[in-house]
Amino acid sequence: MELTDRHGRKHRSLRISIVDKCDLRCTYCMPEDQHFLKREELMTRKEISTIAKLFVERHGITKIRITGGEPLVRPDAGDIVRDMAQLGVSLGLTTNAMTLDRHLDGLIAAGLKNLNISLDTFDAERFKKIARRDGFDRVWASILLALEKGLRVKVNMVVMRGVNEDEILRFVEFTREHDVHVRFIEFMPFAGNHWGRERVYTYAEMLGHIGSVHTVEKLIDDPHSTAKAYRVPGWPGTFAVISTVTEPFCGDCDRLRLTAEGKMRNCLFTREETDLLSALRRGEDIAPLIEANVLAKHAMLGGLPQFKPEKEEEVLHDLSERPMVSIGG
Ligand code: SF4
């Protein structure tokens, strides 16, 4: 049965978090005092495969993205990629690329073609401040290696006012030489990330900033895309903006999520979750749970008010207790 919510949106995309741990501690993603799941709470490789297969075969999911935490810290990540590739879906992986160079050939052999790589700065010192770990050189080298090996690479930059907005043009410059897709993400509120509306460098400001130096052309966005895409004419690469705060795009959202402990979330910001893993472990049919979860999806932002300045207090009060690191990008 196709997964249609009460607003008529059909869902084809599933993001599966396979672990809640990460080898970085990015300030906008992982709270200082984050506690991690025990091994037995995590979905096993077989359980991930069983649930994903059901989403694909019974519910028409055609796109899967594997995420975390950092999926590559999980020793069987390559096996899980192989299992997902055998489902015949469009497959992607989100990673911080800290150890990507070691896994790349195996991931490509397993069938991976699309990578989302997080990078918020080209400055090694600033990287250390944001990620609370050293690692810029390794990440940068892995990005170039992935491009060299012909993978489709999206580079995600979370833009935070007063932290890294001065590097936006440097990221656009990256698209001059490389067939890479840079995505500027408005800073979003999650538990423990010290979000404030004033820290959001907005979509309009980003375009103004880029437009002050470059003439850009608007590209046609894929249906259900989260990003508004542009290109500097004649350059191989492209850039886009994910404007969840100032211009949310929930109207044609087709995305669903599964947390590392097997809880289903019908939206990035939802506060309601459905425990599929416990039901699966009890030998129950989880399809009715999946359908009910989708049917209950809010029209936008998981039922939160739009992230306007005057709504900041309400947003922060009603936020899900789940931090970004355990939802996944
Ligand atoms: S906020 Fe929720 S409903 Fe809106 S686009 Fe994101 S996941 Fe979809």
PDB file of C-alpha atoms and ligand atoms in Angstrom, residues 5 9 11 15 188 224-226 244 248-257 265-270 297-303 307, ligand 1:
ATOM      1  CA  ASP A   5      -0.633  11.084   4.412  1.00  0.00           C
ATOM      2  CA  ARG A   9       1.369  13.558  -0.047  1.00  0.00           C
ATOM      3  CA  HIS A  11       6.024   9.130   0.368  1.00  0.00           C
ATOM      4  CA  ARG A  15      16.229   7.928   5.512  1.00  0.00           C
ATOM      5  CA  MET A 188      17.687  24.682  12.173  1.00  0.00           C
ATOM      6  CA  HIS A 224      10.101  16.801  -3.752  1.00  0.00           C
ATOM      7  CA  SER A 225      13.556  18.376  -3.571  1.00  0.00           C
ATOM      8  CA  THR A 226      14.528  19.991  -0.275  1.00  0.00           C
ATOM      9  CA  THR A 244      13.577  25.204   6.214  1.00  0.00           C
ATOM     10  CA  PRO A 248       9.816  25.674   4.439  1.00  0.00           C
ATOM     11  CA  PHE A 249       9.032  23.264   1.584  1.00  0.00           C
ATOM     12  CA  CYS A 250       6.694  20.831   3.312  1.00  0.00           C
ATOM     13  CA  GLY A 251       3.997  21.004   0.638  1.00  0.00           C
ATOM     14  CA  ASP A 252       5.385  18.136  -1.409  1.00  0.00           C
ATOM     15  CA  CYS A 253       7.481  16.419   1.241  1.00  0.00           C
ATOM     16  CA  ASP A 254       7.887  12.701   0.465  1.00  0.00           C
ATOM     17  CA  ARG A 255      10.390  11.873   3.229  1.00  0.00           C
ATOM     18  CA  LEU A 256      10.164   9.441   6.107  1.00  0.00           C
ATOM     19  CA  ARG A 257      12.802   8.475   8.654  1.00  0.00           C
ATOM     20  CA  ARG A 265       9.477   9.537  12.254  1.00  0.00           C
ATOM     21  CA  ASN A 266       7.239  11.031   9.551  1.00  0.00           C
ATOM     22  CA  CYS A 267       9.031  14.390   9.719  1.00  0.00           C
ATOM     23  CA  LEU A 268      12.398  15.847  10.738  1.00  0.00           C
ATOM     24  CA  PHE A 269      10.676  17.851  13.514  1.00  0.00           C
ATOM     25  CA  THR A 270       7.981  15.466  14.642  1.00  0.00           C
ATOM     26  CA  LYS A 297       1.792  13.382   9.490  1.00  0.00           C
ATOM     27  CA  HIS A 298       1.367  17.104  10.169  1.00  0.00           C
ATOM     28  CA  ALA A 299       1.041  19.506   7.220  1.00  0.00           C
ATOM     29  CA  MET A 300       4.362  21.138   8.028  1.00  0.00           C
ATOM     30  CA  LEU A 301       7.342  21.184  10.400  1.00  0.00           C
ATOM     31  CA  GLY A 302       5.996  18.283  12.430  1.00  0.00           C
ATOM     32  CA  GLY A 303       3.270  20.545  13.822  1.00  0.00           C
ATOM     33  CA  PHE A 307      10.382  29.410  12.814  1.00  0.00           C
TER      34      PHE A 307
HETATM   35  S1  SF4 B   1       9.971  19.808   7.933  1.00  0.00           S
HETATM   36 FE1  SF4 B   1       9.048  17.789   7.912  1.00  0.00          FE
HETATM   37  S2  SF4 B   1       7.298  17.939   6.521  1.00  0.00           S
HETATM   38 FE2  SF4 B   1       8.614  19.703   6.164  1.00  0.00          FE
HETATM   39  S3  SF4 B   1       9.911  19.105   4.488  1.00  0.00           S
HETATM   40 FE3  SF4 B   1      11.035  18.627   6.375  1.00  0.00          FE
HETATM   41  S4  SF4 B   1      10.520  16.505   6.852  1.00  0.00           S
HETATM   42 FE4  SF4 B   1       9.042  17.246   5.338  1.00  0.00          FE
END
